[in-house]
PDB file of C-alpha atoms in Angstrom:
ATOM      1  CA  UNK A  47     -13.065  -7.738   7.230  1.00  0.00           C
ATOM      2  CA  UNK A  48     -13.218  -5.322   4.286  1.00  0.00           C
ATOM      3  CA  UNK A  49     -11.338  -5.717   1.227  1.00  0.00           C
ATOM      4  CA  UNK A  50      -9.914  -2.342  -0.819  1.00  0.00           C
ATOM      5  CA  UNK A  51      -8.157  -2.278  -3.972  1.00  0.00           C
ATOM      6  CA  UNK A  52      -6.046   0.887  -4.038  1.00  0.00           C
ATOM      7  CA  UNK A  53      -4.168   1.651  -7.829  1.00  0.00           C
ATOM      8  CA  UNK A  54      -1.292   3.785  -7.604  1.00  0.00           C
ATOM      9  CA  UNK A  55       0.032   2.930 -11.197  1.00  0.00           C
ATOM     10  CA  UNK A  56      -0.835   5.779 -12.599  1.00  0.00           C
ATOM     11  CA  UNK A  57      -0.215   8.156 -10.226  1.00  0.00           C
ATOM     12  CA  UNK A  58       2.997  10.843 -10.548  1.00  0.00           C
ATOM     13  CA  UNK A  59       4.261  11.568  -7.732  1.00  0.00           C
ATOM     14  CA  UNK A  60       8.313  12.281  -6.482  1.00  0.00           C
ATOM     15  CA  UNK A  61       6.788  10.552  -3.369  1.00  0.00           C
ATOM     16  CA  UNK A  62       5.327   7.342  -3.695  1.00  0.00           C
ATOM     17  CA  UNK A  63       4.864   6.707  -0.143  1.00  0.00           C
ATOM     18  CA  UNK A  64       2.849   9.985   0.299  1.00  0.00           C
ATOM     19  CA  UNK A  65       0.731   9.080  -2.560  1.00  0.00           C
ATOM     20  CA  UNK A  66       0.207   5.563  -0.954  1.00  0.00           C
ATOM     21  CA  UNK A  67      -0.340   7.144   2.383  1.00  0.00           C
ATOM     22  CA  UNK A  68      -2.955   9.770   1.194  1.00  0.00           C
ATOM     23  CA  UNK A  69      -4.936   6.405  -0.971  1.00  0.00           C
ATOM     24  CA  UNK A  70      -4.762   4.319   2.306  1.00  0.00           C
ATOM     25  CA  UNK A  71      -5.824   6.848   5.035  1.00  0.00           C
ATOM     26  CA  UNK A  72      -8.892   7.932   2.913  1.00  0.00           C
ATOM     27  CA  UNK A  73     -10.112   4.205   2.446  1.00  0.00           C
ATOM     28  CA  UNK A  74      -8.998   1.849   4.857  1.00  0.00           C
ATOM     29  CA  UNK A  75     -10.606   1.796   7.916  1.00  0.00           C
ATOM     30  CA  UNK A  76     -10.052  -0.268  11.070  1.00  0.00           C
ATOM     31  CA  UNK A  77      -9.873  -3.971  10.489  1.00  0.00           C
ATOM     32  CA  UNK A  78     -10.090  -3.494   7.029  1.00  0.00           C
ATOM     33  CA  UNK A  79      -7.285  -5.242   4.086  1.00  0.00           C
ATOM     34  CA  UNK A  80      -5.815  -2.886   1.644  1.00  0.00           C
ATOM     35  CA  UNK A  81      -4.417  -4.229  -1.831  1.00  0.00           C
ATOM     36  CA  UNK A  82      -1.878  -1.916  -2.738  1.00  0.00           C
ATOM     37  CA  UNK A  83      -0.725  -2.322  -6.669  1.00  0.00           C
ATOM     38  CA  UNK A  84       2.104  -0.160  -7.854  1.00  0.00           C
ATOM     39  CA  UNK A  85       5.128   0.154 -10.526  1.00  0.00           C
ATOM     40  CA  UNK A  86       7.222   1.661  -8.437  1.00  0.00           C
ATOM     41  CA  UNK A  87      10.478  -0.433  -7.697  1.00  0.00           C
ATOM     42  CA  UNK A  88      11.053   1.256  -4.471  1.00  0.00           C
ATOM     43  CA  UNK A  89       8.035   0.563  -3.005  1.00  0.00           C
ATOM     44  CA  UNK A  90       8.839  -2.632  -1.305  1.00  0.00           C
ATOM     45  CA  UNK A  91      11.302  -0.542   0.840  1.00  0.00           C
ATOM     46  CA  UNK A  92       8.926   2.556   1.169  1.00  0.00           C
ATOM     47  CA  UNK A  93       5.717   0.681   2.094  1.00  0.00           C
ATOM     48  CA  UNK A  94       7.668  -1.374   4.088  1.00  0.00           C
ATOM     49  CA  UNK A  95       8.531   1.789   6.423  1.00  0.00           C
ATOM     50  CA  UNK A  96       5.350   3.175   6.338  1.00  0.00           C
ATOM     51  CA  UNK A  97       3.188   0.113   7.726  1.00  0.00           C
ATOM     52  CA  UNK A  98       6.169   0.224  10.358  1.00  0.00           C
ATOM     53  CA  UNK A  99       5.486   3.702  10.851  1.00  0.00           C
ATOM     54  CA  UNK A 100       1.856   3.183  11.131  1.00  0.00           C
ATOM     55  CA  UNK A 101       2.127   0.381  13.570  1.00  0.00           C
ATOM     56  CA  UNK A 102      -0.008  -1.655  10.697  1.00  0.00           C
ATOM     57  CA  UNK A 103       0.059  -4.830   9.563  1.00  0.00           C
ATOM     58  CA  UNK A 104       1.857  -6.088   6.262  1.00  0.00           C
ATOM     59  CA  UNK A 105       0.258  -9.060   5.011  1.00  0.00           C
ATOM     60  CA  UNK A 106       1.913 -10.141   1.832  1.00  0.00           C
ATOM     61  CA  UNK A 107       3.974  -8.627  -0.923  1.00  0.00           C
ATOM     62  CA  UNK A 108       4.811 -10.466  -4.118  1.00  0.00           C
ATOM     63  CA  UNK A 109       5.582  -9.038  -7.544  1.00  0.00           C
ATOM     64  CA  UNK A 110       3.447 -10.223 -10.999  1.00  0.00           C
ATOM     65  CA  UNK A 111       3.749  -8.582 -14.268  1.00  0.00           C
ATOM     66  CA  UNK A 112       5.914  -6.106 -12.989  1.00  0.00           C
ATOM     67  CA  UNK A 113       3.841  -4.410 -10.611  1.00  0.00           C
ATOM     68  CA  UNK A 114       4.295  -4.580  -6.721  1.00  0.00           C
ATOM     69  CA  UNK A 115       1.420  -5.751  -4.819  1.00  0.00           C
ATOM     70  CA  UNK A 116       0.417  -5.372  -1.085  1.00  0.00           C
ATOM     71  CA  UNK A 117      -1.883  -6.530   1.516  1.00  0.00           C
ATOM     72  CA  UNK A 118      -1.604  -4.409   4.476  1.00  0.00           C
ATOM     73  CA  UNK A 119      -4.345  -4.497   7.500  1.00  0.00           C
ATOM     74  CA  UNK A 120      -5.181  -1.451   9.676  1.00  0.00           C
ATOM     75  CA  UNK A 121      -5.729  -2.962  13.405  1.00  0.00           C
TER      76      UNK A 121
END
């Protein structure tokens, strides 16, 4: 199992989740963990939906420093 560390700090973007979406479908590929680190305080909810969406897997989700991370798996 990979591991990818995907930074959408920086990123502007109305849209987090599309942002998010775009970083994850370009480099995660089956049976591979994602780290997803972001700002945004609405990403819990928003990432949240998407694995759902996805039919993914959400690993963990913690906050440190302020910033949101993730560890979703793509079956």
């Amino acid at each position: 199992m990979k591991l990818k560390q995907l930074d959408a700090k920086s990123v502007k973007c109305p849209d987090l989740t599309v942002v998010v979406r775009r970083f994850i479908f370009r480099e995660i590929a089956s049976d591979c963990v994602a780290h997803v680190i972001t700002c945004e305080p609405l990403s819990t909810e928003r990432i949240s939906h998407m694995v759902h969406q996805l039919e993914w897997e959400l690993l963990s989700q913690h906050v440190e420093n302020g910033e949101y991370h993730f560890l979703i798996r793509k079956p």
